[in-house]
Short mmCIF file of C-alpha atoms in Angstrom, two decimals:
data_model
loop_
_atom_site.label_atom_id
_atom_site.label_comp_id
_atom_site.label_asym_id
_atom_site.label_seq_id
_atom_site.Cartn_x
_atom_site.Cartn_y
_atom_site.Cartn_z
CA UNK A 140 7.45 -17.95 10.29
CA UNK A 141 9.48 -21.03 11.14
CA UNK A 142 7.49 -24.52 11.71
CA UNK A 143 9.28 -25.37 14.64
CA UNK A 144 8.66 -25.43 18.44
CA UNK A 145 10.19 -23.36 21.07
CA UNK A 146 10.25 -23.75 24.87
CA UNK A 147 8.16 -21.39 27.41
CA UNK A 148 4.75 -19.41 26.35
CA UNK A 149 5.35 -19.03 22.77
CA UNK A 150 2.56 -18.58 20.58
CA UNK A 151 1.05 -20.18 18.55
CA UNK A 152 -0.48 -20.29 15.38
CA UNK A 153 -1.75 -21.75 11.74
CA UNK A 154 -0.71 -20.38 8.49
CA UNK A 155 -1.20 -21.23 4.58
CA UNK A 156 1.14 -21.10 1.96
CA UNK A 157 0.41 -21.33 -2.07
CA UNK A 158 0.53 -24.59 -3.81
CA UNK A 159 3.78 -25.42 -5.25
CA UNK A 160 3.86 -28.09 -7.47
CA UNK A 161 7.29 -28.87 -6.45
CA UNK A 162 5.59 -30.62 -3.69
CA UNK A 163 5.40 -33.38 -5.65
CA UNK A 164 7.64 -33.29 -8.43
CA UNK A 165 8.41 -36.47 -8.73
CA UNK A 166 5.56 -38.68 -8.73
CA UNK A 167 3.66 -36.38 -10.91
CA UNK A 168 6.34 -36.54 -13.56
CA UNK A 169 6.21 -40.15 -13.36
CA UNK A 170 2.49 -39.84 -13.92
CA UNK A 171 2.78 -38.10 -17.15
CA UNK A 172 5.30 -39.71 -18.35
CA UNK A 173 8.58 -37.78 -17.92
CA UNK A 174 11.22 -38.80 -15.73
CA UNK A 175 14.97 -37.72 -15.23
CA UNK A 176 14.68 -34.08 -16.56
CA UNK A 177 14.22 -31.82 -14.03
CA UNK A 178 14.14 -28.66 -16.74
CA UNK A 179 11.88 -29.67 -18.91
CA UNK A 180 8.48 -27.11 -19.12
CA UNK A 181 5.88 -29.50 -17.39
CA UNK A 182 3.21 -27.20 -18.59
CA UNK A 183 3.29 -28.12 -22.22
CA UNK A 184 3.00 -31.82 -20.59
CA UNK A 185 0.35 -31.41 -18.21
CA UNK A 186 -2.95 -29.26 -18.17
CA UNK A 187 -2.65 -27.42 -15.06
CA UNK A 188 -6.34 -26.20 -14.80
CA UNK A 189 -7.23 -30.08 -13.37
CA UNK A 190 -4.86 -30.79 -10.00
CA UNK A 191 -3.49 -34.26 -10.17
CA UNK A 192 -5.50 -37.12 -8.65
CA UNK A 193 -4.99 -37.56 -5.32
CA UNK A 194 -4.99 -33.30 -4.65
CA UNK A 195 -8.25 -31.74 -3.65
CA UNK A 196 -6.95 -28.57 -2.47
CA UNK A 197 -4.17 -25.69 -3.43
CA UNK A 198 -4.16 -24.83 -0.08
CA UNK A 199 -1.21 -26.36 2.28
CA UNK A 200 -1.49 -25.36 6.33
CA UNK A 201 1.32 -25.91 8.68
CA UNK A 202 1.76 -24.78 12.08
CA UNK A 203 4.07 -22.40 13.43
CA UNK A 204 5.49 -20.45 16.61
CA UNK A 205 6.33 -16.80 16.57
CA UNK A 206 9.65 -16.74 19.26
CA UNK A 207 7.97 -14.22 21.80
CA UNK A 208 6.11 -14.87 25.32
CA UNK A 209 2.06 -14.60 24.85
CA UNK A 210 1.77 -12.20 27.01
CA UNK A 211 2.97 -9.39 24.36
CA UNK A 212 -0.07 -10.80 22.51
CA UNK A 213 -2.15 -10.56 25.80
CA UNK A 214 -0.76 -6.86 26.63
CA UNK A 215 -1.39 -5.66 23.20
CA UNK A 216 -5.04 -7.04 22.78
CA UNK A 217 -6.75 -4.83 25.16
CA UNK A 218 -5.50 -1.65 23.57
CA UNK A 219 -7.12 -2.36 20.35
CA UNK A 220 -10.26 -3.49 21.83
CA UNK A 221 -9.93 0.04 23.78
CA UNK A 222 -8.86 1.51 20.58
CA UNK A 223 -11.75 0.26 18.90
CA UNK A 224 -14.26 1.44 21.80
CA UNK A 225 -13.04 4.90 21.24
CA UNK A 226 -13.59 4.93 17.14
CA UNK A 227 -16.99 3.51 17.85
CA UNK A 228 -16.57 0.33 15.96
CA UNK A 229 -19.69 -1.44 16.35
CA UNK A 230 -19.78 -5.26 17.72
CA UNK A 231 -19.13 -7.94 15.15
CA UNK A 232 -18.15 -5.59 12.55
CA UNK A 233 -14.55 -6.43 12.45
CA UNK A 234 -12.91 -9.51 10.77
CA UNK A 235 -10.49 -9.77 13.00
CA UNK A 236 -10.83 -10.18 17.24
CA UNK A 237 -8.41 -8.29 18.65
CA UNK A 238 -6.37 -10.81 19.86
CA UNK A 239 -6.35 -12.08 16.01
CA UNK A 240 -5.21 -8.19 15.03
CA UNK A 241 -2.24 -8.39 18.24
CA UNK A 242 -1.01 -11.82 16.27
CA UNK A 243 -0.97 -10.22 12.94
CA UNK A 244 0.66 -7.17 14.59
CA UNK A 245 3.24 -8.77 16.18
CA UNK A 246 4.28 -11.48 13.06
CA UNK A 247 4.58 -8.09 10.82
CA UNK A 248 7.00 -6.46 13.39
CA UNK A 249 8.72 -10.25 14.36
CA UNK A 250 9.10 -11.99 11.48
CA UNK A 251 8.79 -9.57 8.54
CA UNK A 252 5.71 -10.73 6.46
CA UNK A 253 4.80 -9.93 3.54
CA UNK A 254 1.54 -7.83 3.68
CA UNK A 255 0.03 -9.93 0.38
CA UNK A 256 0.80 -12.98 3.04
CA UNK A 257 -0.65 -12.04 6.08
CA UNK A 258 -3.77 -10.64 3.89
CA UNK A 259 -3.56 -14.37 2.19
CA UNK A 260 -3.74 -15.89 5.62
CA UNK A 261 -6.66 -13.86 7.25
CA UNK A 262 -8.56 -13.86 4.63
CA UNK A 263 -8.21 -10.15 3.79
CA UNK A 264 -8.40 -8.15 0.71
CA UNK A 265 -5.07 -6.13 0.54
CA UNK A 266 -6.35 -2.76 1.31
CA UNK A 267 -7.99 -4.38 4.40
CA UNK A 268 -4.84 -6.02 5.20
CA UNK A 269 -2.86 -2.59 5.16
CA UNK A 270 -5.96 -0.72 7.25
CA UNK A 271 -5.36 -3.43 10.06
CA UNK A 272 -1.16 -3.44 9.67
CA UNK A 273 -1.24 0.45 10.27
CA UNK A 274 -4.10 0.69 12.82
CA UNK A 275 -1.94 -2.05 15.17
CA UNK A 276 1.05 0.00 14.74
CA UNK A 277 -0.63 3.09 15.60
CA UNK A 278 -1.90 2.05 18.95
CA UNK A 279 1.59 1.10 19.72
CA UNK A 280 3.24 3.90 18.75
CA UNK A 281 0.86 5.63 21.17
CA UNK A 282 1.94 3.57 23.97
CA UNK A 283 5.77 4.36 23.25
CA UNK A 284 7.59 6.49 26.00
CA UNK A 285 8.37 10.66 25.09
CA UNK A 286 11.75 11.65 25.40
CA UNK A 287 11.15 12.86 28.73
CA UNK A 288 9.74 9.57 30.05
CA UNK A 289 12.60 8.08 28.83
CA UNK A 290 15.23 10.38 30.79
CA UNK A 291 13.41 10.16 34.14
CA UNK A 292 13.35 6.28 33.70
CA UNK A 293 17.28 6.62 33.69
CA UNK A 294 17.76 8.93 36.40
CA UNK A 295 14.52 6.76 38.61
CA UNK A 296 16.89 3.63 38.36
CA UNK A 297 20.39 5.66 39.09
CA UNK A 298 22.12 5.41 35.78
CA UNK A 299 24.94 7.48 35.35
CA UNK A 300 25.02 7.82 31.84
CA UNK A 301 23.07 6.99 28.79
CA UNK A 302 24.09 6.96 25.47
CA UNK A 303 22.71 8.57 22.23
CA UNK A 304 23.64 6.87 18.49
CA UNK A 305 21.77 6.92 15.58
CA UNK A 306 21.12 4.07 13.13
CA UNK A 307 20.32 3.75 9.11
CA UNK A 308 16.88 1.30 8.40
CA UNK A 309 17.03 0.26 4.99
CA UNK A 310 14.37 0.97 2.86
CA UNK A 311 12.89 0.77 -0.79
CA UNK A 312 14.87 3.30 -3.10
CA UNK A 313 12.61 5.71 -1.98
CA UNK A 314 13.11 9.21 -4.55
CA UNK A 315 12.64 12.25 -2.66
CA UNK A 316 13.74 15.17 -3.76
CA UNK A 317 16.16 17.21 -0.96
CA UNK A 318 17.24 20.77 -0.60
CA UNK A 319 19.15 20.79 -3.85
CA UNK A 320 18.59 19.60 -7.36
CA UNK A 321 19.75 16.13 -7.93
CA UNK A 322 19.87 15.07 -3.99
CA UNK A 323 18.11 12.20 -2.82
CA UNK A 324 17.01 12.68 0.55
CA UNK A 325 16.88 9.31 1.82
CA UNK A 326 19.98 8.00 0.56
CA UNK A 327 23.06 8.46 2.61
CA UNK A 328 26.06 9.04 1.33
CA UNK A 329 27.74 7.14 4.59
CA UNK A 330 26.14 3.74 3.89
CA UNK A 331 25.78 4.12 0.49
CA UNK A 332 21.81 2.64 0.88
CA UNK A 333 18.45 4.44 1.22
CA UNK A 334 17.58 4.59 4.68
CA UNK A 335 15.85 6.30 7.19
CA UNK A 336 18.25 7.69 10.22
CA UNK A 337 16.43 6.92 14.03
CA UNK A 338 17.79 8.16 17.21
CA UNK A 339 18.01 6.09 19.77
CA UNK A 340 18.31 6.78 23.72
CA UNK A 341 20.19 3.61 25.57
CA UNK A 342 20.73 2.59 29.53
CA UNK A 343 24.66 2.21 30.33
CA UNK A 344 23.99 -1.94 29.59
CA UNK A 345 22.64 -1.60 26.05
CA UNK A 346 19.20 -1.36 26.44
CA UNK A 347 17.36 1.06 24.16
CA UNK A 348 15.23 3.61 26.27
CA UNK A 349 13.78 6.20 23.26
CA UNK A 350 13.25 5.87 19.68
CA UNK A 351 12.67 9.23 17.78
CA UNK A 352 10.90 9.98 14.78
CA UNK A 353 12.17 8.68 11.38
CA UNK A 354 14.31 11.26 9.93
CA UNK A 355 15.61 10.96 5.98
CA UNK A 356 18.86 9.51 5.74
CA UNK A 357 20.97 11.98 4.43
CA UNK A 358 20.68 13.90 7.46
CA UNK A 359 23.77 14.16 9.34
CA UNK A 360 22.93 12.48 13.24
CA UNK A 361 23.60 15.85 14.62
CA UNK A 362 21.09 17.22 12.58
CA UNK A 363 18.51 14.32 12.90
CA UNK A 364 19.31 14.99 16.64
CA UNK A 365 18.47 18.52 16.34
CA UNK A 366 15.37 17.93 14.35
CA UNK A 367 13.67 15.34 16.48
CA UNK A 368 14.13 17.48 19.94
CA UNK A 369 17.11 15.60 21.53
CA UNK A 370 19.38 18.30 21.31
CA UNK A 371 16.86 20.96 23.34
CA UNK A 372 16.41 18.38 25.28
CA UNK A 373 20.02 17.73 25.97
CA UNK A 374 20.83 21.38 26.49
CA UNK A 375 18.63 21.44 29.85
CA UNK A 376 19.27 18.08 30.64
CA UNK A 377 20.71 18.63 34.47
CA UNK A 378 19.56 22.14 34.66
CA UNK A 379 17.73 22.13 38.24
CA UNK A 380 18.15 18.68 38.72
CA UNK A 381 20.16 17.43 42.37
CA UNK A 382 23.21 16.30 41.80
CA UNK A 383 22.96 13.38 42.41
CA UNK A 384 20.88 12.53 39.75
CA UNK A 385 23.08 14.34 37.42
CA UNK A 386 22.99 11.95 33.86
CA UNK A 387 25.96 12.44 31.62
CA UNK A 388 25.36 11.46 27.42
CA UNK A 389 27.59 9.37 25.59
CA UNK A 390 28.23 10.13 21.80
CA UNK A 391 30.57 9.88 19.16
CA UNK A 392 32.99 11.95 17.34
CA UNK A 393 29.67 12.83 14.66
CA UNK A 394 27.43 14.57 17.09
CA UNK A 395 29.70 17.70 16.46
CA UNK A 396 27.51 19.98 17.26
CA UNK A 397 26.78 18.50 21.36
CA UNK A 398 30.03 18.16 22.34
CA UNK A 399 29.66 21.89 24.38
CA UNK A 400 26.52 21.22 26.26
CA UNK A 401 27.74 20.30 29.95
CA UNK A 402 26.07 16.80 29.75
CA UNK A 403 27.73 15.75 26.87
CA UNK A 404 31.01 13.32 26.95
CA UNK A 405 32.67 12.85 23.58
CA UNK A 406 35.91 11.40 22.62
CA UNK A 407 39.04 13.59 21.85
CA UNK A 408 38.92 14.42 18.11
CA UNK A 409 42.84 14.33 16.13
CA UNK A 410 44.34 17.36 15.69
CA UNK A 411 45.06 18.74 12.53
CA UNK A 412 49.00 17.44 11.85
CA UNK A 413 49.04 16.48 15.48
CA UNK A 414 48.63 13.32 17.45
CA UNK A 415 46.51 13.12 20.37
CA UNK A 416 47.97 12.68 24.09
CA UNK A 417 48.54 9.96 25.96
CA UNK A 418 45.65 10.73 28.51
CA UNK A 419 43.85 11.72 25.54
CA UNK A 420 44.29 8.00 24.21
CA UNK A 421 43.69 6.73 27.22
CA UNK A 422 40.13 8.47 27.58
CA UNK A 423 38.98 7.61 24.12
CA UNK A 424 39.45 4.18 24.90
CA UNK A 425 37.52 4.21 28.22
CA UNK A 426 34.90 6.13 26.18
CA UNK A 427 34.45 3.72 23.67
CA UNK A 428 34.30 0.88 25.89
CA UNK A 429 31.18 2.39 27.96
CA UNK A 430 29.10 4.13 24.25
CA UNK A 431 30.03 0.78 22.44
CA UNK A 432 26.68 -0.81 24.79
CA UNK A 433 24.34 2.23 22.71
CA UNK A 434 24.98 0.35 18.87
CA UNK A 435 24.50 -2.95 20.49
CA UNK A 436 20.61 -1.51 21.48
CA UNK A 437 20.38 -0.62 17.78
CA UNK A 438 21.83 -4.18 16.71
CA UNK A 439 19.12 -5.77 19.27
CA UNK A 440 16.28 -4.32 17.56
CA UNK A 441 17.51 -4.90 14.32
CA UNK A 442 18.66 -8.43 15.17
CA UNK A 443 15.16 -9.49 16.79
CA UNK A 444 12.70 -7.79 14.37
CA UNK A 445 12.67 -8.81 10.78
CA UNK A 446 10.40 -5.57 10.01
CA UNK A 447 13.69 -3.39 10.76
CA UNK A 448 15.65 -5.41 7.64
CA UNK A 449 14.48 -3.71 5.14
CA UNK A 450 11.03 -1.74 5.26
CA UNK A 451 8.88 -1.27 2.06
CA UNK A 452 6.20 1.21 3.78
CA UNK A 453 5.96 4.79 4.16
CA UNK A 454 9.78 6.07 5.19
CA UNK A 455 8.80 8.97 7.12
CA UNK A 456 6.33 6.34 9.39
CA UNK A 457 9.39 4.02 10.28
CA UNK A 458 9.18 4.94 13.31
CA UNK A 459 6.23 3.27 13.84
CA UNK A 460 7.58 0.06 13.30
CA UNK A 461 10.75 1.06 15.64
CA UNK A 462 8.48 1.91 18.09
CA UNK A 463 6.32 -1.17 18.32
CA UNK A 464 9.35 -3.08 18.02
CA UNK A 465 10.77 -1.03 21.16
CA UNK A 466 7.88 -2.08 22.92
CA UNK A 467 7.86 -5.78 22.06
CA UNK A 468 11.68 -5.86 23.31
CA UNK A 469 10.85 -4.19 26.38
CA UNK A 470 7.32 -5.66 27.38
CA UNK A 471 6.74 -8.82 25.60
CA UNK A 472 9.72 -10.96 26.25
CA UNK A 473 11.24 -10.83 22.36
CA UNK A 474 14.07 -13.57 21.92
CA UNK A 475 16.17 -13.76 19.27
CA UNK A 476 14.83 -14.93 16.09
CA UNK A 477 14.26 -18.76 15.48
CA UNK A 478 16.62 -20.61 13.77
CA UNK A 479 15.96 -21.57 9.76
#
């Protein structure tokens, strides 16, 4: 949340904050008596259980804009009414409207929130405040594209190419135990964090198409790629398909296990005590120029959603959150995040 404005539709919105007696810090001191010690323990000075004249409330309310266009508020809305509709949630029943629920959807996935917070600022005991977090992500998981959707997209427009990459969101130091004794399978050796590895499909100019499921990060991307259905899907890819609408995938030297299937393009790997040509060189440049645009979808996402930082929920329902994120960026007109 950031109390400052923000051209075009932006919404719009009130939030509270706790008390802090810091707020006043200096005139209070002066009040009781001690000035020009900033460390000294004010409570054996002052009886806290009595606010200082003057303060009639521990409550403080500012206003605040969340950087995206309303109309992600106004498109997501209407699916939780209709979600609501088809659980047979009775009128008036709710604490939330579902415009309310779309604004605490979308400041979770924007600007990172603390779920104690956004409970704090609805009004919402914190089991309630989790019920409503995961119900507005569920809905817009629902709404994300399959894999499939995502590859006729690309050929519908002409693309060429897309690219595949896979990226590490940091979580909580998650323990769960992996194939062997002793192995953590969400922490990856590569980035030395806990994470969970995504997938993600992007167009030629960076733009992320698919988001797979959340896959532990340990997992190799070749494997995660394997395990969330990219790789059958990539196998068949322009089986059948005119030729014209052929699609070629872009990876990197990791997706070892792709680099046969006829859609594939990966760069030239070193040879063992050898050195690679110069054509080779020459390729592998070119090829890194053009898959470069796939991690700068995954920086997007991570750059515009404050969720993606580092997420504290359920690991294996990450993708969740990547999804409704996905959607956000690609529906609702996401900039980048508002300035501290």
């Amino acid at each position: 949340m950031h109390p400052s404005s923000c051209s075009g539709a932006r919404l719009r919105l009130r939030a509270t904050e706790p008390f802090r007696a810091s707020c006043c810090a200096r005139p209070w001191l002066e009040d009781v008596g001690i000035q020009g010690n900033p460390l000294v323990d004010i409570r054996a000075a002052y009886d806290f259980s009595v606010l200082p004249r003057g303060f009639g409330s521990a409550i403080v309310t500012y206003a605040a804009v969340l950087p995206v266009d309303r109309a992600a508020a106004e498109w997501l809305s209407p699916k939780l009414a209709a979600h609501r509709r088809a659980i047979g949630t009775r009128k008036g029943t709710r604490h939330l409207t579902p415009w309310n629920h779309a604004v605490y959807t979308l400041r979770f996935l924007i600007d990172g929130i603390r779920i104690k917070q956004l409970g704090r600022d609805y009004a919402l005991p914190k089991t309630t405040a989790y019920t409503y977090l995961w119900e507005g992500l569920e809905v817009l998981a629902a709404c994300a594209p399959t894999l499939h959707d995502a590859i006729d997209a690309a050929r519908s427009v002409g693309d060429a190419h897309i690219g595949l990459d896979g990226t590490l969101i940091p979580t909580n130091r998650v323990k769960v135990e992996g194939p062997s004794e002793g192995c953590d399978r969400f922490y990856s050796g590569k980035h030395h964090r806990h994470g969970a590895n995504l997938q993600v499909l992007s167009t030629p100019d960076g733009f992320p198409l698919w988001i797979g499921d959340a896959r532990p990060g340990r997992e190799h991307d070749s494997t995660a790629a394997h395990r969330t259905g990219v790789e059958d899907e990539i196998a068949l890819l322009n089986i059948g398909v005119p030729q014209e609408q052929h699609l070629l995938v872009l990876v990197y030297l990791g997706y070892e296990k792709l680099r046969d299937f006829p859609a594939v393009r990966a760069p030239h790997k070193k040879p063992k005590g050898g050195s690679l040509t110069e054509v080779q060189r020459s390729y592998n440049r070119l090829h890194g120029a053009l898959r470069a645009l796939a991690e700068k979808a995954n920086a997007d996402l991570k750059v515009r959603f404050a969720c993606l930082d580092k997420v504290s929920l359920d690991p294996w329902r990450i993708s969740y959150q990547a999804g409704g994120c996905f959607l956000n960026f690609r529906c609702g007109g996401v900039t980048t995040r508002l300035p501290d």
